[in-house]
């Protein structure tokens, strides 16, 4: 998944472009929602190996795209920049943590926990805005955060431990989005540099395993591992195209398709048990998200109206 891109609040979008953006957005979020099915196919492979292959094949997939689009100068600029490179190193730590935790949750039959993490993500983003950007919370945002906090507390007390997978996924992805907004690099260039940073470690992990065990899995397993590069890069490119063509409010609603898809897969396809406490906590999270989404949409509309009115107000020189 990727976080929402900033867009001008009042820009007009042609109907044709909006339809294209909606198709791209649906493609990205539905693909991310169905990702557990893909990684279930290689659940017999250790998560660290899946992550290593995901990084390696992402680089292989992105190389010709970078060359075709003539982005080598942008890549070189990012690698030379004293501000951009350290920021991308930080984002790499967050996204690799997120990828590994997600893969671990799928291969160990804990997709319900991972879906909870992505449901919680927008609320964590609000918290980051408060602590790091000194943003002030609106009353209904406070209500949504309190509901989410109570839900996490209920899970923690009932299970005797924090929902670690959910919290790692929510916070790592929120921090990743926060850091990536500080980077002066496009989605493809940023992802390529992030995977390049991880490539030496990924190559070491793959090489060590191959030298120790040889080709330990079936050709089909290796084909699926190779395809993880496409599974990583293509939805991000679709998302980038959607972000250019859709309003922020539309993207905000589409993002819930991903955890919803994962949750439905976990319960109805993978047969993961849904404990009684989860049946209480999940609806609380969903209500919190509903409150947050409605409040965000109202805020978006109000901002758009204010900017439109301000743009249309005559100035003295026009009188």
mmCIF file with all atom_site columns, N, CA, C and O in Angstrom, residues 111-112 115 261-274 278 282:
data_model
loop_
_atom_site.group_PDB
_atom_site.id
_atom_site.type_symbol
_atom_site.label_atom_id
_atom_site.label_alt_id
_atom_site.label_comp_id
_atom_site.label_asym_id
_atom_site.label_entity_id
_atom_site.label_seq_id
_atom_site.pdbx_PDB_ins_code
_atom_site.Cartn_x
_atom_site.Cartn_y
_atom_site.Cartn_z
_atom_site.occupancy
_atom_site.B_iso_or_equiv
_atom_site.pdbx_formal_charge
_atom_site.auth_seq_id
_atom_site.auth_comp_id
_atom_site.auth_asym_id
_atom_site.auth_atom_id
_atom_site.pdbx_PDB_model_num
ATOM 1  N N  . UNK A 1 111 ? -3.679  -13.130 9.039  1.00 0.00 ? 111 UNK A N  1
ATOM 2  C CA . UNK A 1 111 ? -4.103  -12.072 8.126  1.00 0.00 ? 111 UNK A CA 1
ATOM 3  C C  . UNK A 1 111 ? -5.126  -11.152 8.781  1.00 0.00 ? 111 UNK A C  1
ATOM 4  O O  . UNK A 1 111 ? -5.202  -9.965  8.464  1.00 0.00 ? 111 UNK A O  1
ATOM 5  N N  . UNK A 1 112 ? -5.927  -11.678 9.715  1.00 0.00 ? 112 UNK A N  1
ATOM 6  C CA . UNK A 1 112 ? -6.883  -10.833 10.431 1.00 0.00 ? 112 UNK A CA 1
ATOM 7  C C  . UNK A 1 112 ? -6.140  -9.711  11.152 1.00 0.00 ? 112 UNK A C  1
ATOM 8  O O  . UNK A 1 112 ? -6.556  -8.547  11.122 1.00 0.00 ? 112 UNK A O  1
ATOM 9  N N  . UNK A 1 115 ? -4.937  -7.116  8.618  1.00 0.00 ? 115 UNK A N  1
ATOM 10 C CA . UNK A 1 115 ? -6.009  -6.244  8.132  1.00 0.00 ? 115 UNK A CA 1
ATOM 11 C C  . UNK A 1 115 ? -6.350  -5.187  9.185  1.00 0.00 ? 115 UNK A C  1
ATOM 12 O O  . UNK A 1 115 ? -6.611  -4.026  8.853  1.00 0.00 ? 115 UNK A O  1
ATOM 13 N N  . UNK A 1 261 ? -10.630 -6.282  1.930  1.00 0.00 ? 261 UNK A N  1
ATOM 14 C CA . UNK A 1 261 ? -10.366 -7.492  1.152  1.00 0.00 ? 261 UNK A CA 1
ATOM 15 C C  . UNK A 1 261 ? -9.564  -8.507  1.946  1.00 0.00 ? 261 UNK A C  1
ATOM 16 O O  . UNK A 1 261 ? -9.875  -9.709  1.938  1.00 0.00 ? 261 UNK A O  1
ATOM 17 N N  . UNK A 1 262 ? -8.531  -8.037  2.644  1.00 0.00 ? 262 UNK A N  1
ATOM 18 C CA . UNK A 1 262 ? -7.701  -8.945  3.443  1.00 0.00 ? 262 UNK A CA 1
ATOM 19 C C  . UNK A 1 262 ? -8.503  -9.591  4.567  1.00 0.00 ? 262 UNK A C  1
ATOM 20 O O  . UNK A 1 262 ? -8.360  -10.787 4.846  1.00 0.00 ? 262 UNK A O  1
ATOM 21 N N  . UNK A 1 263 ? -9.347  -8.791  5.212  1.00 0.00 ? 263 UNK A N  1
ATOM 22 C CA . UNK A 1 263 ? -10.166 -9.310  6.305  1.00 0.00 ? 263 UNK A CA 1
ATOM 23 C C  . UNK A 1 263 ? -11.133 -10.382 5.805  1.00 0.00 ? 263 UNK A C  1
ATOM 24 O O  . UNK A 1 263 ? -11.264 -11.460 6.419  1.00 0.00 ? 263 UNK A O  1
ATOM 25 N N  . UNK A 1 264 ? -11.798 -10.130 4.697  1.00 0.00 ? 264 UNK A N  1
ATOM 26 C CA . UNK A 1 264 ? -12.748 -11.101 4.149  1.00 0.00 ? 264 UNK A CA 1
ATOM 27 C C  . UNK A 1 264 ? -12.039 -12.380 3.720  1.00 0.00 ? 264 UNK A C  1
ATOM 28 O O  . UNK A 1 264 ? -12.549 -13.490 3.921  1.00 0.00 ? 264 UNK A O  1
ATOM 29 N N  . UNK A 1 265 ? -10.852 -12.235 3.140  1.00 0.00 ? 265 UNK A N  1
ATOM 30 C CA . UNK A 1 265 ? -10.069 -13.415 2.759  1.00 0.00 ? 265 UNK A CA 1
ATOM 31 C C  . UNK A 1 265 ? -9.692  -14.233 3.994  1.00 0.00 ? 265 UNK A C  1
ATOM 32 O O  . UNK A 1 265 ? -9.793  -15.470 3.984  1.00 0.00 ? 265 UNK A O  1
ATOM 33 N N  . UNK A 1 266 ? -9.233  -13.540 5.032  1.00 0.00 ? 266 UNK A N  1
ATOM 34 C CA . UNK A 1 266 ? -8.788  -14.228 6.243  1.00 0.00 ? 266 UNK A CA 1
ATOM 35 C C  . UNK A 1 266 ? -9.908  -15.057 6.849  1.00 0.00 ? 266 UNK A C  1
ATOM 36 O O  . UNK A 1 266 ? -9.705  -16.217 7.235  1.00 0.00 ? 266 UNK A O  1
ATOM 37 N N  . UNK A 1 267 ? -11.114 -14.489 6.922  1.00 0.00 ? 267 UNK A N  1
ATOM 38 C CA . UNK A 1 267 ? -12.219 -15.158 7.597  1.00 0.00 ? 267 UNK A CA 1
ATOM 39 C C  . UNK A 1 267 ? -12.883 -16.209 6.718  1.00 0.00 ? 267 UNK A C  1
ATOM 40 O O  . UNK A 1 267 ? -13.125 -17.341 7.149  1.00 0.00 ? 267 UNK A O  1
ATOM 41 N N  . UNK A 1 268 ? -13.138 -15.867 5.440  1.00 0.00 ? 268 UNK A N  1
ATOM 42 C CA . UNK A 1 268 ? -13.957 -16.738 4.593  1.00 0.00 ? 268 UNK A CA 1
ATOM 43 C C  . UNK A 1 268 ? -13.146 -17.650 3.680  1.00 0.00 ? 268 UNK A C  1
ATOM 44 O O  . UNK A 1 268 ? -13.626 -18.720 3.291  1.00 0.00 ? 268 UNK A O  1
ATOM 45 N N  . UNK A 1 269 ? -11.916 -17.248 3.312  1.00 0.00 ? 269 UNK A N  1
ATOM 46 C CA . UNK A 1 269 ? -11.102 -18.089 2.427  1.00 0.00 ? 269 UNK A CA 1
ATOM 47 C C  . UNK A 1 269 ? -10.059 -18.887 3.204  1.00 0.00 ? 269 UNK A C  1
ATOM 48 O O  . UNK A 1 269 ? -9.854  -20.068 2.933  1.00 0.00 ? 269 UNK A O  1
ATOM 49 N N  . UNK A 1 270 ? -9.401  -18.239 4.165  1.00 0.00 ? 270 UNK A N  1
ATOM 50 C CA . UNK A 1 270 ? -8.342  -18.913 4.907  1.00 0.00 ? 270 UNK A CA 1
ATOM 51 C C  . UNK A 1 270 ? -8.854  -19.577 6.181  1.00 0.00 ? 270 UNK A C  1
ATOM 52 O O  . UNK A 1 270 ? -8.116  -20.341 6.816  1.00 0.00 ? 270 UNK A O  1
ATOM 53 N N  . UNK A 1 271 ? -10.081 -19.290 6.562  1.00 0.00 ? 271 UNK A N  1
ATOM 54 C CA . UNK A 1 271 ? -10.664 -19.921 7.744  1.00 0.00 ? 271 UNK A CA 1
ATOM 55 C C  . UNK A 1 271 ? -10.021 -19.533 9.051  1.00 0.00 ? 271 UNK A C  1
ATOM 56 O O  . UNK A 1 271 ? -10.051 -20.308 10.017 1.00 0.00 ? 271 UNK A O  1
ATOM 57 N N  . UNK A 1 272 ? -9.454  -18.321 9.129  1.00 0.00 ? 272 UNK A N  1
ATOM 58 C CA . UNK A 1 272 ? -8.862  -17.890 10.390 1.00 0.00 ? 272 UNK A CA 1
ATOM 59 C C  . UNK A 1 272 ? -9.973  -17.639 11.411 1.00 0.00 ? 272 UNK A C  1
ATOM 60 O O  . UNK A 1 272 ? -10.989 -17.029 11.085 1.00 0.00 ? 272 UNK A O  1
ATOM 61 N N  . UNK A 1 273 ? -9.796  -18.094 12.638 1.00 0.00 ? 273 UNK A N  1
ATOM 62 C CA . UNK A 1 273 ? -10.836 -17.880 13.652 1.00 0.00 ? 273 UNK A CA 1
ATOM 63 C C  . UNK A 1 273 ? -10.938 -16.414 14.033 1.00 0.00 ? 273 UNK A C  1
ATOM 64 O O  . UNK A 1 273 ? -9.932  -15.693 14.086 1.00 0.00 ? 273 UNK A O  1
ATOM 65 N N  . UNK A 1 274 ? -12.148 -15.963 14.289 1.00 0.00 ? 274 UNK A N  1
ATOM 66 C CA . UNK A 1 274 ? -12.388 -14.595 14.730 1.00 0.00 ? 274 UNK A CA 1
ATOM 67 C C  . UNK A 1 274 ? -12.855 -14.670 16.176 1.00 0.00 ? 274 UNK A C  1
ATOM 68 O O  . UNK A 1 274 ? -13.983 -15.066 16.465 1.00 0.00 ? 274 UNK A O  1
ATOM 69 N N  . UNK A 1 278 ? -12.281 -9.940  19.157 1.00 0.00 ? 278 UNK A N  1
ATOM 70 C CA . UNK A 1 278 ? -12.094 -9.291  17.863 1.00 0.00 ? 278 UNK A CA 1
ATOM 71 C C  . UNK A 1 278 ? -13.423 -8.844  17.267 1.00 0.00 ? 278 UNK A C  1
ATOM 72 O O  . UNK A 1 278 ? -13.493 -7.840  16.564 1.00 0.00 ? 278 UNK A O  1
ATOM 73 N N  . UNK A 1 282 ? -13.127 -4.982  16.232 1.00 0.00 ? 282 UNK A N  1
ATOM 74 C CA . UNK A 1 282 ? -13.192 -4.600  14.819 1.00 0.00 ? 282 UNK A CA 1
ATOM 75 C C  . UNK A 1 282 ? -14.323 -3.613  14.537 1.00 0.00 ? 282 UNK A C  1
ATOM 76 O O  . UNK A 1 282 ? -14.094 -2.583  13.876 1.00 0.00 ? 282 UNK A O  1
#
